[in-house]
Coordinates of C-alpha atoms and ligand atoms in Angstrom, one line a residue:
X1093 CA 2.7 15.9 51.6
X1094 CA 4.3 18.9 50.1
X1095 CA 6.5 17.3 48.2
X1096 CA 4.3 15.0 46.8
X1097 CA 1.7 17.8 45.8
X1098 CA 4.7 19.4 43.8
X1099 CA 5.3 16.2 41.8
X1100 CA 1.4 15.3 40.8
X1101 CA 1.7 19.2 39.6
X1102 CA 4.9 17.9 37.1
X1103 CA 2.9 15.7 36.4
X1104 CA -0.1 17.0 34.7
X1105 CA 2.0 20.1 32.9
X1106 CA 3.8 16.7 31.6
X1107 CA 0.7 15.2 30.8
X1108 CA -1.1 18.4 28.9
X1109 CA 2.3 19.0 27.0
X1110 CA 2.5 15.4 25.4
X1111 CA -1.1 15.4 24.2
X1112 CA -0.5 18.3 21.7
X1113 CA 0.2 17.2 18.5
X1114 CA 1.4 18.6 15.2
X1115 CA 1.3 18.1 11.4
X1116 CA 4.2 18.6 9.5
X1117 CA 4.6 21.3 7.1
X1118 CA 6.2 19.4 4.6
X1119 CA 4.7 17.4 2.1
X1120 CA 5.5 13.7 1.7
X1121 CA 4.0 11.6 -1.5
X1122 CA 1.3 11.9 -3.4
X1123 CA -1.4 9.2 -3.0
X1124 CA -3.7 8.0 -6.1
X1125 CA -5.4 5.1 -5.2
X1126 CA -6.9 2.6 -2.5
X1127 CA -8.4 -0.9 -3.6
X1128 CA -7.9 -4.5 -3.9
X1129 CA -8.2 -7.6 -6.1
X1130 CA -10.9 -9.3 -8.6
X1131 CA -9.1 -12.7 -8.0
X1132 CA -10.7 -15.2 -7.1
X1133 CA -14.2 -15.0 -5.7
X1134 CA -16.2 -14.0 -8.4
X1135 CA -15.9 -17.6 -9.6
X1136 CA -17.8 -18.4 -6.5
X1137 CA -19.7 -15.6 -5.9
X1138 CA -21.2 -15.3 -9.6
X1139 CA -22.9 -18.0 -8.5
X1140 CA -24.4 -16.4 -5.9
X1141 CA -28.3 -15.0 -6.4
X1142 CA -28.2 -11.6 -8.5
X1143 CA -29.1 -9.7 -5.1
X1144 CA -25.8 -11.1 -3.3
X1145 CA -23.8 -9.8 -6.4
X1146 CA -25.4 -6.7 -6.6
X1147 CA -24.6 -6.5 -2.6
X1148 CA -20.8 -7.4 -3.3
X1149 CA -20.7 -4.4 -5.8
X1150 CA -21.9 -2.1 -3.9
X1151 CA -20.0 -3.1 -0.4
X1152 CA -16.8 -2.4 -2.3
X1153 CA -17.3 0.0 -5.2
X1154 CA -20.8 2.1 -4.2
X1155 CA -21.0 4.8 -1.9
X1156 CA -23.0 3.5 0.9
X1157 CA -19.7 0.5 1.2
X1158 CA -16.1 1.1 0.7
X1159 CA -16.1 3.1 -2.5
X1160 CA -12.6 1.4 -3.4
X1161 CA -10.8 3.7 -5.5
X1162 CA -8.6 1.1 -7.5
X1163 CA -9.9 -2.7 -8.8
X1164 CA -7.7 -4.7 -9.9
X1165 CA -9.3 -7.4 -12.7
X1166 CA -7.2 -10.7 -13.3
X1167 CA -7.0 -11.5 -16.6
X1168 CA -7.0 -15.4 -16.5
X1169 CA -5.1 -17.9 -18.4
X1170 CA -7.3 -20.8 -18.0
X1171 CA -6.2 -22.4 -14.9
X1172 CA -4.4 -25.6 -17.0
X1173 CA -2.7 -27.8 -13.6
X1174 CA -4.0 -25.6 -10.8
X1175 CA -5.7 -27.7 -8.1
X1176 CA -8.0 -25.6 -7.0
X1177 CA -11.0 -25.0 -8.9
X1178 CA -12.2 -21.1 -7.6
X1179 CA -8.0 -20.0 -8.4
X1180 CA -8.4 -21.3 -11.7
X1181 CA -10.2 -18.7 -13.9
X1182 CA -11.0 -19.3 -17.8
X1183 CA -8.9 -17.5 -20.7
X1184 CA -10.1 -15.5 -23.5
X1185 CA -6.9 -16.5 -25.3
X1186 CA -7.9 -19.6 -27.9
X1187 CA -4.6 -18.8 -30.4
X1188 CA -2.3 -16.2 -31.7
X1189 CA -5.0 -12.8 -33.0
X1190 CA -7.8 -15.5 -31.9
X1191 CA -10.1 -14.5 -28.6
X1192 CA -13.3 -15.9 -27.0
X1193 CA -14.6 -13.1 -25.4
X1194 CA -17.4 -15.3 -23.9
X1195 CA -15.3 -16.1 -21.4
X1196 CA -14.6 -15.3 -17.9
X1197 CA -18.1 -14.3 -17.6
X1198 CA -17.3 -13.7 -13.6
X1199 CA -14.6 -12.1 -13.5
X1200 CA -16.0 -9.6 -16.0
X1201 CA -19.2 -9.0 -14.4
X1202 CA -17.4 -7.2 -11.4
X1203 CA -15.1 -5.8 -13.4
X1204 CA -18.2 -4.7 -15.5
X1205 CA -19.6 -3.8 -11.8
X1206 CA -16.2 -1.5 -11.1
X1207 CA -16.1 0.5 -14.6
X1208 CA -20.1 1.6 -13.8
X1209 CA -19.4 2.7 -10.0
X1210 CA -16.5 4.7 -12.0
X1211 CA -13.3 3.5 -9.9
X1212 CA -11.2 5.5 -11.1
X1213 CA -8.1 2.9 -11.0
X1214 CA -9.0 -0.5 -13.4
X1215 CA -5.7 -2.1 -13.4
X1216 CA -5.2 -5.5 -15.6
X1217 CA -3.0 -8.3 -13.9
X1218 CA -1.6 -11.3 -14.9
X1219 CA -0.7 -14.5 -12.9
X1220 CA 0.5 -16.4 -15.7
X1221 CA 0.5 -16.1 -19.5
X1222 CA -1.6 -18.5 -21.6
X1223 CA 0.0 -22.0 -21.9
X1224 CA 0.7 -21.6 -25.2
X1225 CA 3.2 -19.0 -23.7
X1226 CA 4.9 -20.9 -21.2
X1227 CA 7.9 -23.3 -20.4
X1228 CA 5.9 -26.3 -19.3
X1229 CA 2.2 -25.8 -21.5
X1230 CA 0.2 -25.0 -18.1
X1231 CA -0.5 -21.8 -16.1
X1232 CA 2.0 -22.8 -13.0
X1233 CA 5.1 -24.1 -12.6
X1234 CA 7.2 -23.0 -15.5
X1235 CA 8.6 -19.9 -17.1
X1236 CA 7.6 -17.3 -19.4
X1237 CA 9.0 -18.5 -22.8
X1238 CA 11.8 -15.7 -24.6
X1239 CA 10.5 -16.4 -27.5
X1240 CA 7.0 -15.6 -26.7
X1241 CA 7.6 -12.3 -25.2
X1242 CA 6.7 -10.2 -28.4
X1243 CA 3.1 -12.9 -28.5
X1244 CA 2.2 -11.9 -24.8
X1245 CA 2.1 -8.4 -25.4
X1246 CA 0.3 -8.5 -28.1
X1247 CA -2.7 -11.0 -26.2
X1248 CA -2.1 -8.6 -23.3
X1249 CA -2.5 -5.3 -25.5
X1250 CA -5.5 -7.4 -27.7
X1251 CA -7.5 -7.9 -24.2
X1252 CA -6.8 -4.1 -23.2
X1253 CA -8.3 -2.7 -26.4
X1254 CA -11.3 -5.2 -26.8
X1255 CA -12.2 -4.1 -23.2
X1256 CA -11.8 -0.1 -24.5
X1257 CA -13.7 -1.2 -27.5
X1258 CA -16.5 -2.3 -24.8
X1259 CA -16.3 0.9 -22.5
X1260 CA -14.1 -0.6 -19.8
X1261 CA -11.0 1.6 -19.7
X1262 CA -7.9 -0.1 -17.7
X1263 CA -5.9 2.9 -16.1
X1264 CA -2.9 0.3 -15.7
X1265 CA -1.6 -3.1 -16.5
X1266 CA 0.5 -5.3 -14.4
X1267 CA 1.7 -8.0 -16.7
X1268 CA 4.0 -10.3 -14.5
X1269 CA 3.2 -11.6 -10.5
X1270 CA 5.3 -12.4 -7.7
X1271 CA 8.0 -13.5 -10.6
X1272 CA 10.8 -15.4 -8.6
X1273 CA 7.9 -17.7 -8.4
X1274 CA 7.1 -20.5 -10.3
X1275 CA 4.1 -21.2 -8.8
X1276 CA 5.1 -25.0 -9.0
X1277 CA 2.6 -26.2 -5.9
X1278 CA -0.2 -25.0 -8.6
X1279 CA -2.5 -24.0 -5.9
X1280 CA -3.2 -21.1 -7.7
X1281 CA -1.3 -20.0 -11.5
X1282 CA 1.2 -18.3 -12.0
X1283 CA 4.7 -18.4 -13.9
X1284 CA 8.5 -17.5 -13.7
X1285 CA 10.0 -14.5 -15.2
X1286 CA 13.7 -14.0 -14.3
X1287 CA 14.8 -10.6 -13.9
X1288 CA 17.0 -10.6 -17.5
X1289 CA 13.4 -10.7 -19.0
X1290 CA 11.6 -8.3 -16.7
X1291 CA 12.5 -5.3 -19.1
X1292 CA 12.1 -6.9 -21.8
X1293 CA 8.3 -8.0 -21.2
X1294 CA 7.6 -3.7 -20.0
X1295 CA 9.2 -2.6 -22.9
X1296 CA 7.2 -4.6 -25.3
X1297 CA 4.6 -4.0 -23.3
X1298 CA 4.9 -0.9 -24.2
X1299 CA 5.5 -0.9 -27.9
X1300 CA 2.2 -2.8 -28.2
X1301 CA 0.1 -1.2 -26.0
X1302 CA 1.3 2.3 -28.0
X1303 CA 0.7 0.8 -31.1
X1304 CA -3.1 -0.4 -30.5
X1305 CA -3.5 3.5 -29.4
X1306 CA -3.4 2.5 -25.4
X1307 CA -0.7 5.1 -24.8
X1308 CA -3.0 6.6 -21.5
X1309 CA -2.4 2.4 -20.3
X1310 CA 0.3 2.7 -17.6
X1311 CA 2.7 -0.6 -16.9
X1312 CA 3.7 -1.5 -13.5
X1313 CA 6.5 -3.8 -12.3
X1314 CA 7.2 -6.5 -11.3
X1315 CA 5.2 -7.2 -8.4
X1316 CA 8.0 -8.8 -6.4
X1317 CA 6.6 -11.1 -3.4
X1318 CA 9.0 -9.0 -0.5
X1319 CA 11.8 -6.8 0.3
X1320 CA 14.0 -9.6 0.0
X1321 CA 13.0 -10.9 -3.8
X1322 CA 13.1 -6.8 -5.1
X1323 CA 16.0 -5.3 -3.0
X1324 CA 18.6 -7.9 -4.9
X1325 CA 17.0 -7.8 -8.0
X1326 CA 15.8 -4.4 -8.9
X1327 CA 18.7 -3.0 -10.3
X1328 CA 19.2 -6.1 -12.6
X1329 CA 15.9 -5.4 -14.5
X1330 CA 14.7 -1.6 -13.8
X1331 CA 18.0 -0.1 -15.1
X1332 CA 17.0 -1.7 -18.0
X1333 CA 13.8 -0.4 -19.4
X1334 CA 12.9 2.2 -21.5
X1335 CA 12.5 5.7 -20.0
X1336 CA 8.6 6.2 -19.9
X1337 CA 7.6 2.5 -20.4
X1338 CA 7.0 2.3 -16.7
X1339 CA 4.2 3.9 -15.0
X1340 CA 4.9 2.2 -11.2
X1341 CA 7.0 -0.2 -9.5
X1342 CA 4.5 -2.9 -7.9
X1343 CA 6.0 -4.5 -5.0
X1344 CA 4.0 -7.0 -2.1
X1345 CA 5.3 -7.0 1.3
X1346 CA 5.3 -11.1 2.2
X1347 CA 8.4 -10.6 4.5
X1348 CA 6.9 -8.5 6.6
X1349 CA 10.3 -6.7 7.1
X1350 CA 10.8 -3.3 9.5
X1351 CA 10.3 0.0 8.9
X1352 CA 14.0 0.6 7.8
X1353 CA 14.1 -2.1 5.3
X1354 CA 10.7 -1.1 4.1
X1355 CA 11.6 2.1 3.6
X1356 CA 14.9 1.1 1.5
X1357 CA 12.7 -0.9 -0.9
X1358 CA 10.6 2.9 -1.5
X1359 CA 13.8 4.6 -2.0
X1360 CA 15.4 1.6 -4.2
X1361 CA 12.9 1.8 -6.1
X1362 CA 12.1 5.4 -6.8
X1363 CA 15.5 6.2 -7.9
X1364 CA 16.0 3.2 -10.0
X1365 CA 12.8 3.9 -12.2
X1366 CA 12.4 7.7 -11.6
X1367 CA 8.3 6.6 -10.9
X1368 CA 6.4 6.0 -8.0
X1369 CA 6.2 2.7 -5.8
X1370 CA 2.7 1.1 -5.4
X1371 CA 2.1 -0.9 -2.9
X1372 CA -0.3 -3.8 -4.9
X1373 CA -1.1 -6.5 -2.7
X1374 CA -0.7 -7.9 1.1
X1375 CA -2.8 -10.7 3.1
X1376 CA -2.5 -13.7 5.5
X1377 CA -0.6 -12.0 8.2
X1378 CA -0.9 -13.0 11.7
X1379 CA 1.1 -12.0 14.9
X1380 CA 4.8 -13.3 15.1
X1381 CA 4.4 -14.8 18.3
X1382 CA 1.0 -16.5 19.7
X1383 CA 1.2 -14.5 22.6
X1384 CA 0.6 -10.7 21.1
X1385 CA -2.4 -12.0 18.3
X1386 CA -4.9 -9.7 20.0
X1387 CA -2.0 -6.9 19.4
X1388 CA -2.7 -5.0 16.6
X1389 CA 0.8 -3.5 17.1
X1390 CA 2.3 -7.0 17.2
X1391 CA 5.1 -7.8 15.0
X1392 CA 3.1 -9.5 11.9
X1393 CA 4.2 -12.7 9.4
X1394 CA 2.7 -14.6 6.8
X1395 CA 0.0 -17.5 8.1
X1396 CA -3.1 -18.6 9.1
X1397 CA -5.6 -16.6 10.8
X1398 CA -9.1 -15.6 10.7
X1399 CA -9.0 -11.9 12.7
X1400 CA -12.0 -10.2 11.4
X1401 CA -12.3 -7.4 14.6
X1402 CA -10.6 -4.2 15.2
X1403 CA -7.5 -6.2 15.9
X1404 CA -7.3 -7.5 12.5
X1405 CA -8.3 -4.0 10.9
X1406 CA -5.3 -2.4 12.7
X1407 CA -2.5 -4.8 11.9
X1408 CA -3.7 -4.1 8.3
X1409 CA -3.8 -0.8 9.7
X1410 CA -0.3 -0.8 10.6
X1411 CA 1.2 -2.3 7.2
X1412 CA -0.8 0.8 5.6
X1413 CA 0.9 3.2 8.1
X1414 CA 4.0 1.5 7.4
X1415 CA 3.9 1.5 3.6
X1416 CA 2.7 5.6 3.5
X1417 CA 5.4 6.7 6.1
X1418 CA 8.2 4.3 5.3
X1419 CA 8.1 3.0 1.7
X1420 CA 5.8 6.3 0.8
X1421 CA 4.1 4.1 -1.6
X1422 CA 1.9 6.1 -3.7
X1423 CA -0.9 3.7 -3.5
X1424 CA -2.2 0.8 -1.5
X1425 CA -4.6 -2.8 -2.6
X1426 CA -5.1 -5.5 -0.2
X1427 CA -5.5 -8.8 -1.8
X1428 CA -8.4 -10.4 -2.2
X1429 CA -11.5 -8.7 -1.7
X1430 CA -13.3 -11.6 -1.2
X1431 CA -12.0 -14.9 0.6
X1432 CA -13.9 -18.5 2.0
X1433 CA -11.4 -19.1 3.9
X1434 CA -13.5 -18.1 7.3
X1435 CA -12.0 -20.7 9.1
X1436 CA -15.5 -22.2 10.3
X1437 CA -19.1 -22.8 9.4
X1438 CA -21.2 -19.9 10.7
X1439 CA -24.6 -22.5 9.4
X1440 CA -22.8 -24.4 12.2
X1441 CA -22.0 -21.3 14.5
X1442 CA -23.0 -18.3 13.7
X1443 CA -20.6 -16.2 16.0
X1444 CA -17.9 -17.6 14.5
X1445 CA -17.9 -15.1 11.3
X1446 CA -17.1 -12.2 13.6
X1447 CA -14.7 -14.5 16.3
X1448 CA -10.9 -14.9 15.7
X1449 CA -9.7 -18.3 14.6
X1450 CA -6.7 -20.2 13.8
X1451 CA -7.4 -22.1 10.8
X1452 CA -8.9 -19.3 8.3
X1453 CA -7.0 -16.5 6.8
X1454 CA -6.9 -12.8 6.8
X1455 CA -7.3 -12.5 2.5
X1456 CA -10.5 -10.9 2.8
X1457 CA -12.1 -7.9 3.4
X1458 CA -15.7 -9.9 2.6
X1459 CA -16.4 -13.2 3.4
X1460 CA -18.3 -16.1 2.2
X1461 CA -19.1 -20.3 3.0
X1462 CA -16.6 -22.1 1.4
X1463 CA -19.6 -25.4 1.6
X1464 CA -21.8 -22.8 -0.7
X1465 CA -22.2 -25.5 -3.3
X1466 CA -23.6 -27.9 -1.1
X1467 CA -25.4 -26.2 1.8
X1468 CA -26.5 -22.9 -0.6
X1469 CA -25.7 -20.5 2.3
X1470 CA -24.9 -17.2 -0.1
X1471 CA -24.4 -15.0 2.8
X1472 CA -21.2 -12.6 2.8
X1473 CA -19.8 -11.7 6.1
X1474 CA -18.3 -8.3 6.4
X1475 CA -15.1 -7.7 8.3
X1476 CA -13.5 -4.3 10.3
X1477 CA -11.1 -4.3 7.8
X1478 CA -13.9 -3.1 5.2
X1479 CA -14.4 -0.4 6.8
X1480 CA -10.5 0.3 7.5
X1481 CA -10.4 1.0 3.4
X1482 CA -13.9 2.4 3.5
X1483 CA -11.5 5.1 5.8
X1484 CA -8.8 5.2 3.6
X1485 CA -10.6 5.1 0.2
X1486 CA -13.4 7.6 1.5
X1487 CA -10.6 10.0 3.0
X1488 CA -7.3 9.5 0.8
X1489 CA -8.5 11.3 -2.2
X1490 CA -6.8 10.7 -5.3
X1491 CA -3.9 13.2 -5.6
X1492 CA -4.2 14.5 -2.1
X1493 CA -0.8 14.8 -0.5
X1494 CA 0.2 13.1 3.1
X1495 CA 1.7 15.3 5.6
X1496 CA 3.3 13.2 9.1
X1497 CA 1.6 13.7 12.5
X1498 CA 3.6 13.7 15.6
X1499 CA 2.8 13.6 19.1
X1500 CA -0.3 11.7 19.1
X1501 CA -1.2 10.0 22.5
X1502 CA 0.5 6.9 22.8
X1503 CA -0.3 3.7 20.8
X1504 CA -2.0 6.2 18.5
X1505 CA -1.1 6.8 14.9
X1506 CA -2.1 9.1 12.2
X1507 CA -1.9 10.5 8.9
X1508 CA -3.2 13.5 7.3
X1509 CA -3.9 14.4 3.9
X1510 CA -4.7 17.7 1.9
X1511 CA -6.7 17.7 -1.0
X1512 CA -6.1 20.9 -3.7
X1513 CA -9.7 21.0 -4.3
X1514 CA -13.2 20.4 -1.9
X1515 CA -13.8 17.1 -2.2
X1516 CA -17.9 16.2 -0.8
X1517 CA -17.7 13.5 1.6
X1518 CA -20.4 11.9 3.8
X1519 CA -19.8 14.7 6.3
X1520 CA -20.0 17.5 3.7
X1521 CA -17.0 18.9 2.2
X1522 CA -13.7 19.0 3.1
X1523 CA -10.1 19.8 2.2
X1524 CA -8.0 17.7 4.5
X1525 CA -8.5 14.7 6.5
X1526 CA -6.8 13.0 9.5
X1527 CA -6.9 9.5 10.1
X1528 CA -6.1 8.3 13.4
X1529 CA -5.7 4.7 14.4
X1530 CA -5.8 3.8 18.4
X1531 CA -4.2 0.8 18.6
X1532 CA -4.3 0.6 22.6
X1533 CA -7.2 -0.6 24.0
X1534 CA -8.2 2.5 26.4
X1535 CA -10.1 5.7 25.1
X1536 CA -7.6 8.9 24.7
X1537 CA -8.7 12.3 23.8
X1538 CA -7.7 14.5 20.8
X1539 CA -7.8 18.0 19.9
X1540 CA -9.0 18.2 16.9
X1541 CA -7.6 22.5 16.3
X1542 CA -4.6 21.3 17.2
X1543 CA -4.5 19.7 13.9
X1544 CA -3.9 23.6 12.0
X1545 CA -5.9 22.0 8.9
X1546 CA -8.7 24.0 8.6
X1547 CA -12.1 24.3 10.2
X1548 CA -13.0 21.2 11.6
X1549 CA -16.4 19.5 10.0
X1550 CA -16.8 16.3 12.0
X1551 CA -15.9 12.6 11.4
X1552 CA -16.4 9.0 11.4
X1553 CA -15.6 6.1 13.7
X1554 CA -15.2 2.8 13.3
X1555 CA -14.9 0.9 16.5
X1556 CA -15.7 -2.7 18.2
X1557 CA -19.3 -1.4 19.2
X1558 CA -20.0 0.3 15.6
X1559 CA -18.8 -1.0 12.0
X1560 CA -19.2 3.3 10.9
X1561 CA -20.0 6.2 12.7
X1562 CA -20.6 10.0 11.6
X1563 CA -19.9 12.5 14.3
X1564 CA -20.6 16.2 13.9
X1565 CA -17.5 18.8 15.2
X1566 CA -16.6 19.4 18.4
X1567 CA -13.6 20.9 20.6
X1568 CA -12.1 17.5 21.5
X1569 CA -12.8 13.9 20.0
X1570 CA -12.4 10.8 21.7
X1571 CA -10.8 7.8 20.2
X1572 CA -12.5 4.6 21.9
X1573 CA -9.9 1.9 22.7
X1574 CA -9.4 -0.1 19.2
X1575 CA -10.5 2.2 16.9
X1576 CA -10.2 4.2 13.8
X1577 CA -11.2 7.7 13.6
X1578 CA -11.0 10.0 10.8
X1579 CA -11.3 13.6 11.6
X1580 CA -12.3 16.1 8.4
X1581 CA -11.4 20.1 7.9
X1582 CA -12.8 22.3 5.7
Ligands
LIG2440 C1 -15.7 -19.7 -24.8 O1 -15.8 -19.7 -23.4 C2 -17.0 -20.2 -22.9 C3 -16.9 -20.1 -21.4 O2 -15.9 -20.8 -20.9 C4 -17.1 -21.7 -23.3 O3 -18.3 -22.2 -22.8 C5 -17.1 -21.8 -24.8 O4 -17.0 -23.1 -25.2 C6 -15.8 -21.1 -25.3 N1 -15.8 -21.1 -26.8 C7 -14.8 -21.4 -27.5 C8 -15.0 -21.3 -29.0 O5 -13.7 -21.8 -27.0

């Protein structure tokens, strides 16, 4: 009995000692930015009555939704040979110096939608040039023509400054996606650009975009699918461009590679450019193995799945964490904004819009009925994830700094952020934040002092019982089972 009293006492000294936790004293990276993409919904959802669009502006760009920090606008080439109708948006380019700026009407409304809630990241991007421009006349499957490299900067630059010219003022431009790719399955556009021509497209880029008076226009590069196309590759094109004429290196993170690997591709990176790393685009991940897909820790790939509960907001959860601590990306968009591809038909079953699934995907943060056209249900179906960037956009205030946590209960992870100046949030104002994701399914405690950011003002939850949650302070916080918390100091 005695003995056994003096190991429950171990025990619990154990127990109090591993709850503290610490933030680091050192500064990691600078963060600027948390959004996602204008491609391809607003072909669809521009349909939609003017209440539902005003609804999709506001659930990512307003205040009372996400607030997204960074939009990314898709500047079409037409769509010539892609099968799908909603992934082939219409061009403004008719000929060399010749535009029709009627078009596009979709995509330019949210943009339009973006530039009034004042998101302070608009950045450009290009899935293929025109056709005019390319190895095969259509907008997939071939190769960005040599020769036409000087002609698609200057449509590129012509779009930037006709959209200055009308108010909209792109912070960045992405001219080239996922460019190992030809895009020859045409699902969607999309062209080649091998990595002898990757400089050469930035650095014209450039020369154009300085010429038409766009100098504040930064260029990032070159949007590479995974580790596995950039590793290889970047030091046969980023060696090669002009000093200045890059702004970020863009990467996506398709192969879904470990923390080590992930963080080579930061380093790599930085030190080949001497810029920042921006992490511009993920989706469609789903758990390695059947057996851990209600894991949000579970090793992720690339497939289908429809998650749209906690667990799918905290494996997105997780490739944020991954890219801030490993890559220290600078930055972070998920896809998509929008997607169709729910997987089922909530006219059908309701329940299934907020049920896992097998046959949709995970390249949304919204929702909406693929059978629109036919059965007019213009609903949109918000996911967790939503309100996993409403956290990080809300709370990872452009040019605050990250600083690492450790010792957080297990399955828990967090990051904290410092802002130079008061920044007025839905709690009132603060100076630093700490976002903390639970990834286990039981409810641990927190002290939030512990934290040595400043006076602590309250949070917000989001959790399987409540999409968002303001809490006022107190001298310990608990963190439900499946959750995300952010905690804010003052
Ligand atoms: C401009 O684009 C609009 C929208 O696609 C189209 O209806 C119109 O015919 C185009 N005009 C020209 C001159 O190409």
């Amino acid at each position: 009995m005695a003995r056994l009293l003096t190991s429950l006492v171990v025990l619990s000294v154990h127990c109090a000692a591993t709850l503290a936790f610490s933030v680091s004293s050192s500064p990691s990276q600078t963060v600027n930015g948390i959004g996602a993409s204008g491609a391809w919904w607003p072909n669809d959802v521009y349909q939609f009555p003017d209440s539902v669009r005003e609804q999709v502006a506001e659930l990512l760009f307003g205040q009372s939704g996400a607030g997204l920090t960074s939009y990314r606008y898709n500047i079409g080439a037409g769509g010539s040979g892609v099968s799908n109708p909603t992934r082939a948006p219409q061009t403004f380019y008719v000929s060399p110096g010749q535009y029709n700026w009627s078009a596009d009407a979709a995509g330019v409304y949210f943009l339009q939608k973006a530039a009034q809630a004042n998101v302070p990241q608009l950045t450009a991007f290009i899935n293929s040039a025109p056709p005019a421009m390319t190895s095969n006349g259509r907008a997939c499957g071939g190769n960005l023509v040599d020769g036409q490299i000087q002609a698609f900067a200057q449509y590129i630059t012509d779009v930037i400054a006709h959209f200055r010219d009308e108010g909209i003022h792109f912070t960045h431009v992405s001219p080239m996606n996922e460019p190992d790719d030809t895009f020859g399955s045409c699902g969607q556009e999309g062209m080649q650009v091998t990595p002898q021509q990757r400089a050469n497209v930035v650095n014209t880029l450039r020369t154009t975009l300085d010429n038409a008076g766009l100098q504040s226009v930064g260029i990032m590069a070159d949007e590479s699918s995974s580790t596995g196309n950039f590793l290889p590759e970047a030091s046969q094109w980023l060696p090669q461009v002009r000093k200045g004429a890059l702004a970020a290196v863009s990467h996506h993170q398709y192969g879904f590679n470990n923390d080590a690997t992930v963080a080579q591709l930061g380093s790599t990176g930085r030190s080949l450019s001497g810029v920042d790393t921006w992490f511009t685009e993920i989706c469609c991940f789903t758990a390695a193995s059947s057996s851990q897909k209600s894991n949000p820790a579970a090793a992720l790939t690339y497939g289908a799945a429809y998650e749209p509960t906690m667990v799918g907001a905290l494996q997105l959860g997780q490739l944020v964490y991954q890219s801030f601590t490993q890559a220290q990306d600078a930055h972070f968009d998920f896809w998509t904004a929008l997607s169709n591809e729910i997987g089922c038909s909530p006219l059908n079953n309701p329940s299934c819009v907020t049920t896992a699934n097998t046959n949709g995907w995970n390249d949304g943060l919204i929702y909406y009925d693929s059978s629109f056209a036919s059965n007019r249900n213009t609903a949109v179906y918000q996911t967790k994830r939503l309100f996993l960037m409403k956290h990080l956009a809300q709370f990872i205030w452009l040019g605050s700094t990250r600083f690492g946590v450790s010792g957080l209960p297990s399955n828990v992870v967090g990051m904290a952020f410092k802002s130079s100046s008061s920044q007025s949030t839905p709690i009132g104002s603060a100076r630093a934040s700490l976002i903390l994701m639970n990834m286990g399914t039981s409810a641990t405690s927190v002290t939030p002092s512990q934290a040595g950011l400043g006076n602590f003002a309250g949070g917000a939850v989001t959790s399987s019982s409540t999409d968002w949650q303001t809490f006022g302070a107190s001298s310990s916080v608990s963190l439900p089972g499946l959750s995300i918390t952010t905690l804010l100091f003052n």
